[in-house]
C-alpha positions as protocol buffer text, in pm:
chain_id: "A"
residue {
  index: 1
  type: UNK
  ca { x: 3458 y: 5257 z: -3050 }
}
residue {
  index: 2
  type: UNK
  ca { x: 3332 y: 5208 z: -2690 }
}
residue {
  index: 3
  type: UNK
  ca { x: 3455 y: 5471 z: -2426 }
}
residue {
  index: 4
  type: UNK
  ca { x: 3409 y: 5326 z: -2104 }
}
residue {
  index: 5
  type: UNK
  ca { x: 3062 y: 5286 z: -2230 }
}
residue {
  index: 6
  type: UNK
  ca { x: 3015 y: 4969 z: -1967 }
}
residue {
  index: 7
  type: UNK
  ca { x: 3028 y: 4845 z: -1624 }
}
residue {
  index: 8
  type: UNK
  ca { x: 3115 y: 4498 z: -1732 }
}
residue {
  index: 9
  type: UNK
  ca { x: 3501 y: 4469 z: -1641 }
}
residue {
  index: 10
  type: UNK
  ca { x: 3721 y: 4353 z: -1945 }
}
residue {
  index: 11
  type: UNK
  ca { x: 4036 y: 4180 z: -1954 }
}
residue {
  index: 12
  type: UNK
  ca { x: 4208 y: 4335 z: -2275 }
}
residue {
  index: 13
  type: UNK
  ca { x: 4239 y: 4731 z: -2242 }
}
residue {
  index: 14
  type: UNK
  ca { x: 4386 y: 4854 z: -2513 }
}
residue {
  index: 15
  type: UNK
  ca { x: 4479 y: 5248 z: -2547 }
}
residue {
  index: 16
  type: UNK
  ca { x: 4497 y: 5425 z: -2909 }
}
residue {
  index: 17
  type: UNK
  ca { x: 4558 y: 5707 z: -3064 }
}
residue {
  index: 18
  type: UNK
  ca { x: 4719 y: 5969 z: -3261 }
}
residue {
  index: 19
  type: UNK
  ca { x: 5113 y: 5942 z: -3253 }
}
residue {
  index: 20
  type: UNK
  ca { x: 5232 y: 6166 z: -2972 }
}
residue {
  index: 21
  type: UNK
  ca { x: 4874 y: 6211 z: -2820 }
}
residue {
  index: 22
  type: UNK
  ca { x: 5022 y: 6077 z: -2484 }
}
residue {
  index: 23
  type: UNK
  ca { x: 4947 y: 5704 z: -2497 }
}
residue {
  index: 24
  type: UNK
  ca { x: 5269 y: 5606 z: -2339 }
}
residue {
  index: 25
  type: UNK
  ca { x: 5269 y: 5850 z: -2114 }
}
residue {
  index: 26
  type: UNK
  ca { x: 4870 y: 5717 z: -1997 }
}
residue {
  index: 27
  type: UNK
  ca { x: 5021 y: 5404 z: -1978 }
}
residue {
  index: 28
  type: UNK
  ca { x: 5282 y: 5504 z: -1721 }
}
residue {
  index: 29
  type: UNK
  ca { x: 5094 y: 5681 z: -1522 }
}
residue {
  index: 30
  type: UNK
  ca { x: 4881 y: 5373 z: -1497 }
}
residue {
  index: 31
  type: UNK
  ca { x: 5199 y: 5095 z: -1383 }
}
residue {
  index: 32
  type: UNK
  ca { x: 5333 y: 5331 z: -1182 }
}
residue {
  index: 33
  type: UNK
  ca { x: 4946 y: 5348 z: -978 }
}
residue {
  index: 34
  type: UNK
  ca { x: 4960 y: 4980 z: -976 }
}
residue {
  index: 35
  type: UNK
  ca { x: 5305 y: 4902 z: -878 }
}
residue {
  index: 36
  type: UNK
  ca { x: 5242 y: 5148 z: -575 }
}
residue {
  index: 37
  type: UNK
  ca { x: 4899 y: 4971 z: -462 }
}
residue {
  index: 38
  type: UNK
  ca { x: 5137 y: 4637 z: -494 }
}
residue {
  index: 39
  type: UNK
  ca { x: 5003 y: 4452 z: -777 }
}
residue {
  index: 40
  type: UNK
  ca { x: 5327 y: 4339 z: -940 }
}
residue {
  index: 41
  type: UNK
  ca { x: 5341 y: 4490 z: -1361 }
}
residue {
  index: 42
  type: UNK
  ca { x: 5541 y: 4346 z: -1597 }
}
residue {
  index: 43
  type: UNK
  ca { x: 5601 y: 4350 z: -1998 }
}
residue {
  index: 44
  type: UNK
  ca { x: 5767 y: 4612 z: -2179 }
}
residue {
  index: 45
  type: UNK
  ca { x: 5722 y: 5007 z: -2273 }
}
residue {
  index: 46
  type: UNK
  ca { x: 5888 y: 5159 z: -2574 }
}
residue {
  index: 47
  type: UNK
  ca { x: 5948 y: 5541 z: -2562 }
}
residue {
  index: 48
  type: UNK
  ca { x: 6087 y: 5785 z: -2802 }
}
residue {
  index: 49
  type: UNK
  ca { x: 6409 y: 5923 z: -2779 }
}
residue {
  index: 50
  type: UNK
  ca { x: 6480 y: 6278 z: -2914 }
}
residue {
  index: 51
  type: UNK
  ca { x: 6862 y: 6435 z: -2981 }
}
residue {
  index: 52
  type: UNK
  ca { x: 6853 y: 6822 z: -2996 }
}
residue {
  index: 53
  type: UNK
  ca { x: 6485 y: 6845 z: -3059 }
}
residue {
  index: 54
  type: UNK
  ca { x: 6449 y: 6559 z: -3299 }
}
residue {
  index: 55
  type: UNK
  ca { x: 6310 y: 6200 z: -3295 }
}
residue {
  index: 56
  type: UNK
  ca { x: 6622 y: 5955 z: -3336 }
}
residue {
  index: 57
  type: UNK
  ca { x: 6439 y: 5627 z: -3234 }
}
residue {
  index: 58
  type: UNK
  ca { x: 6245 y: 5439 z: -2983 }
}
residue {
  index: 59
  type: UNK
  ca { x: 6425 y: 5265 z: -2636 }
}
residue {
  index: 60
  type: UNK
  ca { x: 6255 y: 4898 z: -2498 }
}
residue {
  index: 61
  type: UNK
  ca { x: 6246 y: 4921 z: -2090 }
}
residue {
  index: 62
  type: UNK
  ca { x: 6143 y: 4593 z: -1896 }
}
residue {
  index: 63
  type: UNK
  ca { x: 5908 y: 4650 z: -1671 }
}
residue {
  index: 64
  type: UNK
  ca { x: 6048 y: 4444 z: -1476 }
}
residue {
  index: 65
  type: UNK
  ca { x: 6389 y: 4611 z: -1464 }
}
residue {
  index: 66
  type: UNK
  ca { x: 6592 y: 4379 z: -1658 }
}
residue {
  index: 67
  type: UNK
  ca { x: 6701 y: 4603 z: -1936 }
}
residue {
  index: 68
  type: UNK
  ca { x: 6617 y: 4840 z: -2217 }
}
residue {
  index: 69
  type: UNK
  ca { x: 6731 y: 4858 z: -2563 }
}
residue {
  index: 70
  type: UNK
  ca { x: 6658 y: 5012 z: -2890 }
}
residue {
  index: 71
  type: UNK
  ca { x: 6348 y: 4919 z: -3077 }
}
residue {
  index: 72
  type: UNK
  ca { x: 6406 y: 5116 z: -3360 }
}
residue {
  index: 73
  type: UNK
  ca { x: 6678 y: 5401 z: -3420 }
}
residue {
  index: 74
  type: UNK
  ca { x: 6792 y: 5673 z: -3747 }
}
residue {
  index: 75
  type: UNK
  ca { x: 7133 y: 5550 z: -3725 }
}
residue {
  index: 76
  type: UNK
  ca { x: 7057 y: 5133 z: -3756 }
}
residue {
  index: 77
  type: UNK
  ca { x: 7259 y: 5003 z: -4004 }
}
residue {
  index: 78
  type: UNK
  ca { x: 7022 y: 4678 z: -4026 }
}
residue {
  index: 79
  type: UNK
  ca { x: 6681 y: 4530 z: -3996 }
}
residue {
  index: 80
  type: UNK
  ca { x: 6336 y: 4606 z: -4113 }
}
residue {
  index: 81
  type: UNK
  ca { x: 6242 y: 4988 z: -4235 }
}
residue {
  index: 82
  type: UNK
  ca { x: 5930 y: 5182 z: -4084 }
}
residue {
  index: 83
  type: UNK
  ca { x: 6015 y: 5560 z: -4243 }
}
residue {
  index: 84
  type: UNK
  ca { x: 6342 y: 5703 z: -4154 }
}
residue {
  index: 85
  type: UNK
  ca { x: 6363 y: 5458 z: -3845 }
}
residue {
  index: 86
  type: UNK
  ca { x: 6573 y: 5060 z: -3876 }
}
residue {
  index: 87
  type: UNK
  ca { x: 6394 y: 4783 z: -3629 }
}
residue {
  index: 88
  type: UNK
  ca { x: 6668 y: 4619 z: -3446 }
}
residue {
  index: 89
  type: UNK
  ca { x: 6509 y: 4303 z: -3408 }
}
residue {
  index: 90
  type: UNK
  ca { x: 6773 y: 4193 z: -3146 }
}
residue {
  index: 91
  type: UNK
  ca { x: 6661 y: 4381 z: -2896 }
}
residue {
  index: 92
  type: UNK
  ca { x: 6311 y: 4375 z: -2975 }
}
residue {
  index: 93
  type: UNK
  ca { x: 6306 y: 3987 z: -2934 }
}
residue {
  index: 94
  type: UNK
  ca { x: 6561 y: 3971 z: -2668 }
}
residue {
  index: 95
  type: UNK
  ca { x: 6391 y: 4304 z: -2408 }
}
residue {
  index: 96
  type: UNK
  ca { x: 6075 y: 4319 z: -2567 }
}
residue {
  index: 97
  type: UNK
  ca { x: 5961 y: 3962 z: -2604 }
}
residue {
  index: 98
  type: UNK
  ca { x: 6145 y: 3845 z: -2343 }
}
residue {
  index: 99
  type: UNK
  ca { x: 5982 y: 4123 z: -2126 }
}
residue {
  index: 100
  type: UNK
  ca { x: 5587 y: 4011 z: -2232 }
}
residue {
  index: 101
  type: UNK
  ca { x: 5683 y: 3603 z: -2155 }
}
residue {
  index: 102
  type: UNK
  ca { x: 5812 y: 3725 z: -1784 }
}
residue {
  index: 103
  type: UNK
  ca { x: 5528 y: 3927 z: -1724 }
}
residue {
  index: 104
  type: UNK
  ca { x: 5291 y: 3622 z: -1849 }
}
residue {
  index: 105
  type: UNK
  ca { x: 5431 y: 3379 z: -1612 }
}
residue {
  index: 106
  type: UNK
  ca { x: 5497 y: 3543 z: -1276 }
}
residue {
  index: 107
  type: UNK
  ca { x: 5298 y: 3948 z: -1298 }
}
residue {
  index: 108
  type: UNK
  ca { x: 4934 y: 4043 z: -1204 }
}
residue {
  index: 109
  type: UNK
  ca { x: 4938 y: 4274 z: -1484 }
}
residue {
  index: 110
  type: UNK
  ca { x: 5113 y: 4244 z: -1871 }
}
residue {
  index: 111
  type: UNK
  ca { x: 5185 y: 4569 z: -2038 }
}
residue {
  index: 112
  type: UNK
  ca { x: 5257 y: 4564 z: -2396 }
}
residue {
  index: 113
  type: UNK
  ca { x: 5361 y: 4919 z: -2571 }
}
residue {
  index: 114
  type: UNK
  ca { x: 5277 y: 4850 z: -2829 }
}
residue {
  index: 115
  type: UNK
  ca { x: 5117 y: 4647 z: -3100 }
}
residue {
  index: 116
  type: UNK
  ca { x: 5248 y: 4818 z: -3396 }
}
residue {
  index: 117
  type: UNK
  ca { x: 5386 y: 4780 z: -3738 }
}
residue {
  index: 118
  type: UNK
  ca { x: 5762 y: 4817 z: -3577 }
}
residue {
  index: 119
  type: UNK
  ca { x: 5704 y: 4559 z: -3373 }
}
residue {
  index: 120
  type: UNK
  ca { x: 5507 y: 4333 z: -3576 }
}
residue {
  index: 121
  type: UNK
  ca { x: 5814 y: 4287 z: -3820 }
}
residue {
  index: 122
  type: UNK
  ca { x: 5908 y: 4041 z: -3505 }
}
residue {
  index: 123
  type: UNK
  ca { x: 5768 y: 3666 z: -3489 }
}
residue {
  index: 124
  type: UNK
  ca { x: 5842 y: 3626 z: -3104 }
}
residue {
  index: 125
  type: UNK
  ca { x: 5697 y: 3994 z: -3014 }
}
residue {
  index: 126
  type: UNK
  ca { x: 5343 y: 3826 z: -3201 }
}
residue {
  index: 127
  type: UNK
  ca { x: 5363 y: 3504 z: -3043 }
}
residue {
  index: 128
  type: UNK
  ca { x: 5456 y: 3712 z: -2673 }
}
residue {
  index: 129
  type: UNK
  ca { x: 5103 y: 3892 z: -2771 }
}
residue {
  index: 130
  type: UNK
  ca { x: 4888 y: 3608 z: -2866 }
}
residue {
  index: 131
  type: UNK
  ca { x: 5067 y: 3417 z: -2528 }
}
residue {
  index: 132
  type: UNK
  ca { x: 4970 y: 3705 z: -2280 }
}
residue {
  index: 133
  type: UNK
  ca { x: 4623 y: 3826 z: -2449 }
}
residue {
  index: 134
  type: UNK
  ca { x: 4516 y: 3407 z: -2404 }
}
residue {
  index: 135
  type: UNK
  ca { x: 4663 y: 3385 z: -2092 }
}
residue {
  index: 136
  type: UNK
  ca { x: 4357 y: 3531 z: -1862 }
}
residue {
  index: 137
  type: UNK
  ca { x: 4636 y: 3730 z: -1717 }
}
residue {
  index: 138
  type: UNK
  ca { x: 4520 y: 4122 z: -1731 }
}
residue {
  index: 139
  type: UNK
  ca { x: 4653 y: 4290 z: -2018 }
}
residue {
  index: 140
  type: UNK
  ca { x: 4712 y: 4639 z: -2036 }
}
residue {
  index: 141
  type: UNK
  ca { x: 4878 y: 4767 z: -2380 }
}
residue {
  index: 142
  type: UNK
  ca { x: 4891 y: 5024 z: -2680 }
}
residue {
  index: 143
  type: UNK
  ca { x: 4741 y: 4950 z: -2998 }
}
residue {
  index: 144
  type: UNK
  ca { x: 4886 y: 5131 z: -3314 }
}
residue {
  index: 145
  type: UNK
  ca { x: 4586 y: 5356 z: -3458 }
}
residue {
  index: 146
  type: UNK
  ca { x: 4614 y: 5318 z: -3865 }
}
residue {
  index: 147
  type: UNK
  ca { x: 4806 y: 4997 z: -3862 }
}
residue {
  index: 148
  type: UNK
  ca { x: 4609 y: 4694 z: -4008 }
}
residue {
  index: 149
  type: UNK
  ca { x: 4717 y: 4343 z: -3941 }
}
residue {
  index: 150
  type: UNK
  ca { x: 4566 y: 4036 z: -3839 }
}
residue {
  index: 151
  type: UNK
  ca { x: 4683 y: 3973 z: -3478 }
}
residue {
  index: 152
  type: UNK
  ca { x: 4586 y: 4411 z: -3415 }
}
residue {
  index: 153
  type: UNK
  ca { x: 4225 y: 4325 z: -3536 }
}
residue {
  index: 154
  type: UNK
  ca { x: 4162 y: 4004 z: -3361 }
}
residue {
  index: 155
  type: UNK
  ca { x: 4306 y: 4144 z: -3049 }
}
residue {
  index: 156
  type: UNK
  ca { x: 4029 y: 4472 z: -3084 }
}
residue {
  index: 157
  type: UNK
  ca { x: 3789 y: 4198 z: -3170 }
}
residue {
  index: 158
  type: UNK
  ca { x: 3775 y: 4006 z: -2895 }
}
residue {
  index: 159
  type: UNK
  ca { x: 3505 y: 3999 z: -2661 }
}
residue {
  index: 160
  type: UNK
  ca { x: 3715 y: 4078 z: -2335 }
}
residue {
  index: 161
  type: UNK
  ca { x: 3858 y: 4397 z: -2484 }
}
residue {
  index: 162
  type: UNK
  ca { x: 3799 y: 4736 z: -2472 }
}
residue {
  index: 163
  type: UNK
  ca { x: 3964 y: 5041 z: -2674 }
}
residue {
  index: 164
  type: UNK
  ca { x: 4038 y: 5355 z: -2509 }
}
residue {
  index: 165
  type: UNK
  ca { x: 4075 y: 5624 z: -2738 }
}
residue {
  index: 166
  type: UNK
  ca { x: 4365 y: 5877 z: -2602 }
}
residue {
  index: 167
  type: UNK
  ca { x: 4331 y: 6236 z: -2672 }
}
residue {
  index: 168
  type: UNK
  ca { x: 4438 y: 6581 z: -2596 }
}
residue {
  index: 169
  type: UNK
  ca { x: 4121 y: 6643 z: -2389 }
}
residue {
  index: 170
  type: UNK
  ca { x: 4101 y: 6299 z: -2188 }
}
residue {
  index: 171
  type: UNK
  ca { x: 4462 y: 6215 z: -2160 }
}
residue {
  index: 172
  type: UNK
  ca { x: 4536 y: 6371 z: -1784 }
}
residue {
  index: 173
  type: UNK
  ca { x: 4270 y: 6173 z: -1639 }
}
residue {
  index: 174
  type: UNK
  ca { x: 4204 y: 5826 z: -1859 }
}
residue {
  index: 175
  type: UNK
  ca { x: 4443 y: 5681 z: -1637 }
}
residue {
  index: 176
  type: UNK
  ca { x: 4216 y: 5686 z: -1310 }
}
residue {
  index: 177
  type: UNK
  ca { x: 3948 y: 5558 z: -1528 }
}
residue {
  index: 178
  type: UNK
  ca { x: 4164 y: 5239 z: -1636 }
}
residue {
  index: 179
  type: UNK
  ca { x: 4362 y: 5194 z: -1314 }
}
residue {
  index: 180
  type: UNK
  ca { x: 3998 y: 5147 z: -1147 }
}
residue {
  index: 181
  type: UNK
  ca { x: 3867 y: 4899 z: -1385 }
}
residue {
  index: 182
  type: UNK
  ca { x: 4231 y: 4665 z: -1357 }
}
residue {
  index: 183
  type: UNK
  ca { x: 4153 y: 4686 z: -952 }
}
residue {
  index: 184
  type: UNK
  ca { x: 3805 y: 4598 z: -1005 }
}
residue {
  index: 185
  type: UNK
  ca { x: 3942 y: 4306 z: -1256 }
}
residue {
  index: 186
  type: UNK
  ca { x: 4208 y: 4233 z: -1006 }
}
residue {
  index: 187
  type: UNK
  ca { x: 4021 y: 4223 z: -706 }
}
residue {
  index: 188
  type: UNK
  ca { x: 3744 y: 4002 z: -857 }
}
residue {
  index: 189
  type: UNK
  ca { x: 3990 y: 3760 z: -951 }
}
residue {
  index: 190
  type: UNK
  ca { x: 4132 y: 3730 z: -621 }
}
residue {
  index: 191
  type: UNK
  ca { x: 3782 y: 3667 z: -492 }
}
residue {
  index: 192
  type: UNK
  ca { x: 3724 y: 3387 z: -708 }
}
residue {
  index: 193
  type: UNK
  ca { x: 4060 y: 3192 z: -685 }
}
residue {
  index: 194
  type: UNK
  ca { x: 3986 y: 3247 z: -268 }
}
residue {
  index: 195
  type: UNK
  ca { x: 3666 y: 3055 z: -295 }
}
């Protein structure tokens, strides 16, 4: 796996990891850096939610600040298992999909956390990824480490993206790493659509 390894700018940067490492958490840090230097970040962000000390499920935000919902949750009666947790495919294709096409059409950046076997239970989420990773829009997302499926590996595959591996010792600075390589993207493609 490639750590910053070149100076070639990618379009695709995908963060991994161990769960709980701090991937989300990276990838905050990182739209909150670009929102403030006024590039405009959209897509979606899933984040755990814990009840006296214990994981209960996962919440969907917008990026854009249109809503948040529950990805997956203990007490969901319905949808698709992943261990103790219920998808709720509503939300996921309503927030989370919805979220990704937004960001497609009208943001400088698309964040997608992340590509991962919850998720993947949902058609629209996959065609929202395969829409914003051929779009040429920036991409910015989180890649589930041990999950193996056909749209995870062609998106690590492709030639315009580069995996970040998250851990405990690189986690409080990756960020300024990444945010500098989406300027340099960012600014280069500004350049070229001014010529």
């Amino acid at each position: 796996m490639r750590f910053l390894a070149s100076n070639e700018t990618k379009r695709l940067l995908l963060l991994t990891g161990d769960s709980g490492v701090g991937k989300t958490t990276v990838l905050l840090k990182i739209v909150e850096a670009l929102k403030a230097r006024g590039y405009k970040v959209g897509g979606m962000v899933s984040r755990e939610v814990r009840s006296c000390g214990s994981r209960v499920g996962f919440e969907i935000l917008d990026l854009a600040g249109d809503g948040s919902g529950w990805l997956a949750h203990v007490g969901q009666k319905t949808g698709p298992q992943v261990g103790k947790y219920r998808v709720n495919l509503k939300d996921l294709d309503t927030i989370g999909t919805g979220s990704i096409i937004k960001a497609v059409e009208n943001s400088d950046v698309v964040v997608v956390d992340e590509i991962g076997p919850m998720e993947l239970f949902s058609e629209g989420f996959k065609d929202a990824v395969k829409r914003a990773v051929d779009s040429g829009k920036l991409v910015v997302g989180v890649i589930h480490w041990k999950a193996r499926h056909s749209l995870i590996d062609d998106v690590r595959a492709r030639k315009d993206a580069e995996v970040f591996m998250v851990t405990y010792e690189n986690r409080e600075n990756l960020d300024k790493a990444i945010i500098e390589r989406v300027v340099k993207f960012l600014e280069s493609s500004r350049k070229k659509k001014a010529l």
